[in-house]
PDB file of C-alpha atoms in Angstrom:
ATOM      1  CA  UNK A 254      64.846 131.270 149.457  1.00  0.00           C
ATOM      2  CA  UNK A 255      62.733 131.347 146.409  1.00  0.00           C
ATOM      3  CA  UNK A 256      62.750 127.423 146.135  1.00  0.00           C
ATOM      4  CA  UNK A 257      60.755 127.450 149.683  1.00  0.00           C
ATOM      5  CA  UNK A 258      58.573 130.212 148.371  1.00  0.00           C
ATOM      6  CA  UNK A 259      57.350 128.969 145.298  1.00  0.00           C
ATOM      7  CA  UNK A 260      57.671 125.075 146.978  1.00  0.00           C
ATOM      8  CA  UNK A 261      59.735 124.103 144.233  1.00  0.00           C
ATOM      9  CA  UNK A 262      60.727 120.576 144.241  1.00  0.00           C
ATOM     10  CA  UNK A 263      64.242 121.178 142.123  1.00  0.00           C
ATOM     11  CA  UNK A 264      66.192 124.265 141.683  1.00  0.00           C
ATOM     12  CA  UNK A 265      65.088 125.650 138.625  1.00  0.00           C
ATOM     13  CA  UNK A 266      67.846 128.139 137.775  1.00  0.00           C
ATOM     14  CA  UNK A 267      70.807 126.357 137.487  1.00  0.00           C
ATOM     15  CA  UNK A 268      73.930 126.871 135.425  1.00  0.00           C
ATOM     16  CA  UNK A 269      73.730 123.483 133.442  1.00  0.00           C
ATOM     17  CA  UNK A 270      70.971 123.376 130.963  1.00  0.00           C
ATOM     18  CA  UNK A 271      68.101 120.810 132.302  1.00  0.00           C
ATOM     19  CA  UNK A 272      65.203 119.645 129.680  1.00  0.00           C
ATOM     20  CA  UNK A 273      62.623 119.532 132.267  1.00  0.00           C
ATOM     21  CA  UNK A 274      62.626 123.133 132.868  1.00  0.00           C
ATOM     22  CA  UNK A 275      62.733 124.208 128.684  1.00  0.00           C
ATOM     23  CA  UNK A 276      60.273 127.118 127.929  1.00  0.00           C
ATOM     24  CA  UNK A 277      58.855 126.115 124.592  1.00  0.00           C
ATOM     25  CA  UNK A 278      59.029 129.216 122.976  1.00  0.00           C
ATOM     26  CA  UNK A 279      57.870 129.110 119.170  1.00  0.00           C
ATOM     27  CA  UNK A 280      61.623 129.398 118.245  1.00  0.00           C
ATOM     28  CA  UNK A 281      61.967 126.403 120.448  1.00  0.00           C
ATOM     29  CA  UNK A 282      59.276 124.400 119.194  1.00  0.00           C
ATOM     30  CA  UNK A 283      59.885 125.050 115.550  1.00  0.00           C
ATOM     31  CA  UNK A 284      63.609 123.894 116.237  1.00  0.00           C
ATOM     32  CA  UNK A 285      62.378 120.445 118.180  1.00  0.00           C
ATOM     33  CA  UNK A 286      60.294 120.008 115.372  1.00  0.00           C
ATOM     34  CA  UNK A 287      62.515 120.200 112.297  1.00  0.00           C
ATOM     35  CA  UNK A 288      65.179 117.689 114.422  1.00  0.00           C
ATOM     36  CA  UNK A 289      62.428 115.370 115.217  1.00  0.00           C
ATOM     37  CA  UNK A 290      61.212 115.547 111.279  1.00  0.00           C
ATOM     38  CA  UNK A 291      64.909 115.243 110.192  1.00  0.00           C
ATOM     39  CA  UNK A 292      65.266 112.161 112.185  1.00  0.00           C
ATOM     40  CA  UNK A 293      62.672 110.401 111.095  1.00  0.00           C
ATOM     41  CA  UNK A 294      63.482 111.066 107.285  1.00  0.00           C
ATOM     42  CA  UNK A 295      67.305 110.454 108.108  1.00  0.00           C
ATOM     43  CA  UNK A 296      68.856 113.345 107.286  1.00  0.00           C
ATOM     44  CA  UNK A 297      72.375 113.193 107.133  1.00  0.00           C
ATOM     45  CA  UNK A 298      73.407 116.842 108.390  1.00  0.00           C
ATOM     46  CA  UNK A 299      71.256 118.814 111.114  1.00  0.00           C
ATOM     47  CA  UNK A 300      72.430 122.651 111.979  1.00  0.00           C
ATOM     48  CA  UNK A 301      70.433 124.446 114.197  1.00  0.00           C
ATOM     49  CA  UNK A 302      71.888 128.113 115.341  1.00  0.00           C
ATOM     50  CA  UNK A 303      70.629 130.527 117.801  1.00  0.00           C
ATOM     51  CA  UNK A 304      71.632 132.978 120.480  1.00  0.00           C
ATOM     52  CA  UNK A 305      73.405 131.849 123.649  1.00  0.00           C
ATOM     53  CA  UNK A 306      71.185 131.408 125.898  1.00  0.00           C
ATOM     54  CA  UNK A 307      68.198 130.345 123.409  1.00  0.00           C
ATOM     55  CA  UNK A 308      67.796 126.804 124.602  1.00  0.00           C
ATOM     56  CA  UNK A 309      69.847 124.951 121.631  1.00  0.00           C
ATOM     57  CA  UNK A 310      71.847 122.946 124.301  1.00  0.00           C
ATOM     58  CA  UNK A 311      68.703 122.457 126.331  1.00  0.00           C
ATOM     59  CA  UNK A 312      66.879 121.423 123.071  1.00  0.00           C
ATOM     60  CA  UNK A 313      69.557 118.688 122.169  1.00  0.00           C
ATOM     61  CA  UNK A 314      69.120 117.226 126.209  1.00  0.00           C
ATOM     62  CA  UNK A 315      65.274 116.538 125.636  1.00  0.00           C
ATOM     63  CA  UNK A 316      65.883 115.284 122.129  1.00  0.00           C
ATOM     64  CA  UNK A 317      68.415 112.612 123.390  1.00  0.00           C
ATOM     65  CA  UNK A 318      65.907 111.633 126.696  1.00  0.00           C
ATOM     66  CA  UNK A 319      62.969 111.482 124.256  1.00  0.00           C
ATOM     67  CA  UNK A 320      65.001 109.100 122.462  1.00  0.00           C
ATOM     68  CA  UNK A 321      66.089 106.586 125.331  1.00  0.00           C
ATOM     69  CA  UNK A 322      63.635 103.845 123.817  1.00  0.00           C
ATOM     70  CA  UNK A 323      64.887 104.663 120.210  1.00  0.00           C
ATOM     71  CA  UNK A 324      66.893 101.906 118.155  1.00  0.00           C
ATOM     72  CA  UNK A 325      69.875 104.383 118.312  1.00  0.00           C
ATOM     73  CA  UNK A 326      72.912 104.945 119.470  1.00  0.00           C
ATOM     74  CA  UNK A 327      74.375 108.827 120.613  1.00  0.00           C
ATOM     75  CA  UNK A 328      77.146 110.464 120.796  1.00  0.00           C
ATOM     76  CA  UNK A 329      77.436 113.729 122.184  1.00  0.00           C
ATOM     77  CA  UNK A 330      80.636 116.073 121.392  1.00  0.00           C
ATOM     78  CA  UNK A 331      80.721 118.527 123.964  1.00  0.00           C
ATOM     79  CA  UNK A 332      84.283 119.902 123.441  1.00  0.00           C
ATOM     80  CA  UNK A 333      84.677 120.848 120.429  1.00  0.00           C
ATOM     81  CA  UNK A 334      88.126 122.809 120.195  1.00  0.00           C
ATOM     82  CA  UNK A 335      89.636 120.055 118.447  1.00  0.00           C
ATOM     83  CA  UNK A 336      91.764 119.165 115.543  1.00  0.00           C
ATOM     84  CA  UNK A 337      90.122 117.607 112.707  1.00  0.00           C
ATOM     85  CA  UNK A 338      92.241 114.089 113.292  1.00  0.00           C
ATOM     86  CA  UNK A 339      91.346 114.526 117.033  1.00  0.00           C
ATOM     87  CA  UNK A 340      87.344 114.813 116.431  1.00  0.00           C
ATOM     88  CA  UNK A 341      87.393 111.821 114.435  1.00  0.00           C
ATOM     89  CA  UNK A 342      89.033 110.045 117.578  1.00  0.00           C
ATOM     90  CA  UNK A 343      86.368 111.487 119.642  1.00  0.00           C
ATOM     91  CA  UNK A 344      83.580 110.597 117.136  1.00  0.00           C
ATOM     92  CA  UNK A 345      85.524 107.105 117.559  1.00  0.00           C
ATOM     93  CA  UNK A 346      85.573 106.882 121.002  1.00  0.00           C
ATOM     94  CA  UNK A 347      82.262 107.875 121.594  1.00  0.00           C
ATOM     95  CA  UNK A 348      80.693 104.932 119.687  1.00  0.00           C
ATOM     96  CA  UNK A 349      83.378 102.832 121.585  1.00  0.00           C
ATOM     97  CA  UNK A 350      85.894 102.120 119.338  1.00  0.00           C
ATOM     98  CA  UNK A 351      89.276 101.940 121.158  1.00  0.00           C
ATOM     99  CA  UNK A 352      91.403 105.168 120.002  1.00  0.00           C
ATOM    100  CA  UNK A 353      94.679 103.434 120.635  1.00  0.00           C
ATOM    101  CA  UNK A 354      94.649 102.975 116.995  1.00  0.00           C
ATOM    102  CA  UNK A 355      97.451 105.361 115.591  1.00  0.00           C
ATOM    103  CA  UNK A 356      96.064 105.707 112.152  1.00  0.00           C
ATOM    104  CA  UNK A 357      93.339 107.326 110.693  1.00  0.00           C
ATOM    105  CA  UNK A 358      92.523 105.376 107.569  1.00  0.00           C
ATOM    106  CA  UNK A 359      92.210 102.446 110.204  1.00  0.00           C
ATOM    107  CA  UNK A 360      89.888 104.335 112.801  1.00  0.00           C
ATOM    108  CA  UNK A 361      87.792 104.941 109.719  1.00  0.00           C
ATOM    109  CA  UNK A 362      87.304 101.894 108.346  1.00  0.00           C
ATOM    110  CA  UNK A 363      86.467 100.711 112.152  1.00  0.00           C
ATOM    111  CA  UNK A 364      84.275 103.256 112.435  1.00  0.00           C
ATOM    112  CA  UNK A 365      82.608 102.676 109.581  1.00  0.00           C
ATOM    113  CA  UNK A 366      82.090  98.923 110.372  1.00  0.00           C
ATOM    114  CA  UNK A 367      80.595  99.376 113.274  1.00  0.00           C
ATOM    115  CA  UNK A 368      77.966 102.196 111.387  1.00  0.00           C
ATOM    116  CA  UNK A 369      77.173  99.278 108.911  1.00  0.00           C
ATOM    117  CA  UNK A 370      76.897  96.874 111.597  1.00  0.00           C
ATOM    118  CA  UNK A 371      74.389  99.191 113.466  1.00  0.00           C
ATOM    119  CA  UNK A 372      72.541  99.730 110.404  1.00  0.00           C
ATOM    120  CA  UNK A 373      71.751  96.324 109.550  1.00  0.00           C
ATOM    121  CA  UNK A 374      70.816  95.172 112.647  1.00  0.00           C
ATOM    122  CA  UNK A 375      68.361  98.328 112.970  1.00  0.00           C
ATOM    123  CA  UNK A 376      69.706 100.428 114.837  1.00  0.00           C
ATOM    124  CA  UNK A 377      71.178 104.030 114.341  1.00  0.00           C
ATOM    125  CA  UNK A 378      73.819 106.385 114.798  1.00  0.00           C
ATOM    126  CA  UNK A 379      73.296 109.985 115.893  1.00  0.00           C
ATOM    127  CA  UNK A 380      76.332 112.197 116.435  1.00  0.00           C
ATOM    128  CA  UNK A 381      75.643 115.363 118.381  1.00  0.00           C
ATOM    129  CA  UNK A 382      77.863 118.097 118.017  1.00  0.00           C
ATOM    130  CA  UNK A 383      77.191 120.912 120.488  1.00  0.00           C
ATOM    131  CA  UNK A 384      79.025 124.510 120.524  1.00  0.00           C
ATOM    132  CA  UNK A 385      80.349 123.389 116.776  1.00  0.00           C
ATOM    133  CA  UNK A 386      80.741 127.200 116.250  1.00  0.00           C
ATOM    134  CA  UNK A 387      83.976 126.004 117.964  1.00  0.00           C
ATOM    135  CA  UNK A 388      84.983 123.734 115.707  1.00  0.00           C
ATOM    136  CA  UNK A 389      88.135 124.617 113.128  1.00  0.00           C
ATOM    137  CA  UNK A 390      87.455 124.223 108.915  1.00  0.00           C
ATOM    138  CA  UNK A 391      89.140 121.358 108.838  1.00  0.00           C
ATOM    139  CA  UNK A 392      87.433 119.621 111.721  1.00  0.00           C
ATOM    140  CA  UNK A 393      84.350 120.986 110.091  1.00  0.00           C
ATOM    141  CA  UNK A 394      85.162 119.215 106.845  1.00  0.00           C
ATOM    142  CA  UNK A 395      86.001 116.133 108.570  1.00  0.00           C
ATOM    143  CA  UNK A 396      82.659 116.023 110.330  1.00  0.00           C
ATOM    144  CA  UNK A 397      81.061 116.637 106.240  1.00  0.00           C
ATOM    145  CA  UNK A 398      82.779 114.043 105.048  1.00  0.00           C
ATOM    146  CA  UNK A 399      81.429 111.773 107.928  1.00  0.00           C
ATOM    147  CA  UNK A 400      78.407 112.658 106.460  1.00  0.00           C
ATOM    148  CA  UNK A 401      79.160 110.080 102.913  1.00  0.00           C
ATOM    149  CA  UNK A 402      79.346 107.589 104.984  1.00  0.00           C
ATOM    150  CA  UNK A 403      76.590 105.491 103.488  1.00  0.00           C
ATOM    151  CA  UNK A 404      74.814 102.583 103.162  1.00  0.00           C
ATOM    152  CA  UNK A 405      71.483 101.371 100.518  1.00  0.00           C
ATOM    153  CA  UNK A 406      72.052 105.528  99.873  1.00  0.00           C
ATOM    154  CA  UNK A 407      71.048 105.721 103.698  1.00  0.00           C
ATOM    155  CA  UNK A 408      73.369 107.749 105.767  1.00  0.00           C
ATOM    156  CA  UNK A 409      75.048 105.614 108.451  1.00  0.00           C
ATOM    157  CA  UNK A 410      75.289 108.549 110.648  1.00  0.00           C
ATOM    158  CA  UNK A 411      73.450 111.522 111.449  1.00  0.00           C
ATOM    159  CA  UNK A 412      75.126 114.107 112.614  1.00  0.00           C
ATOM    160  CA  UNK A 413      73.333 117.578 114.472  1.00  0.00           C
TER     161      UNK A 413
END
């Protein structure tokens, strides 16, 4: 009803975050612009907090569209009640390395491969952890030691 009242071309109240329809509070725009400034300088380790219902989730949506004619590649966690040897397979799979591998050390040293790969061709990796409040210590751990995962003391992968 509203939607044909205000002539609204999309429904802008939806469940799902959407980027288009972000208020850019000061909170907001102070958050955009330490990700954007951490990018740049490649940081290796990005946390930003907030309330539900703050905008982080909508925040990380217009960061990755802003970013579609970046040399990068992104991977977005979205479920993030895993096990520490189960985030690693998601990290993994998200870059599109085949998780059929049973062990770790392997999936690693694949992973880390294809970072270095990326790397010196240009390009780079952003991992995107969303809800990571979720996440258990040791999956936690396993995401900081992603994190030493270097190259010309450049991280390979970012991680927010």
């Amino acid at each position: 009803m509203y939607q044909e009242y205000y002539n609204f071309s999309r429904e802008p109240f939806r469940l799902s975050p959407e980027h288009g329809f972000a208020y850019s509070h000061k909170g907001y725009t102070k958050a955009r612009a330490y990700m954007d400034y951490a990018y740049m300088q490649a940081e290796g380790f990005v946390m930003i907090t907030g309330r539900p219902g703050t905008g982080k989730t909508t925040l990380i949506d217009a960061l990755v569209n802003d970013m579609s004619r970046e040399p990068v590649r992104i991977a977005n966690l979205v479920c993030t009640q895993l096990q520490a040897d189960d985030l690693i397979k998601m990290v993994a799979y998200e870059f599109g390395i085949p998780v059929s591998v049973v062990e770790k050390g392997e999936l690693l040293q694949m992973l880390t491969s294809r970072l270095k790969t990326w790397y010196r061709d240009g390009r780079r990796a952003l991992l995107i952890v969303d809800e990571a409040q979720d996440l258990s210590v040791s999956a936690m751990e396993e995401l900081r030691l992603l994190t030493n995962l270097q190259l010309d003391s450049r991280p390979l992968l970012q991680i927010f």
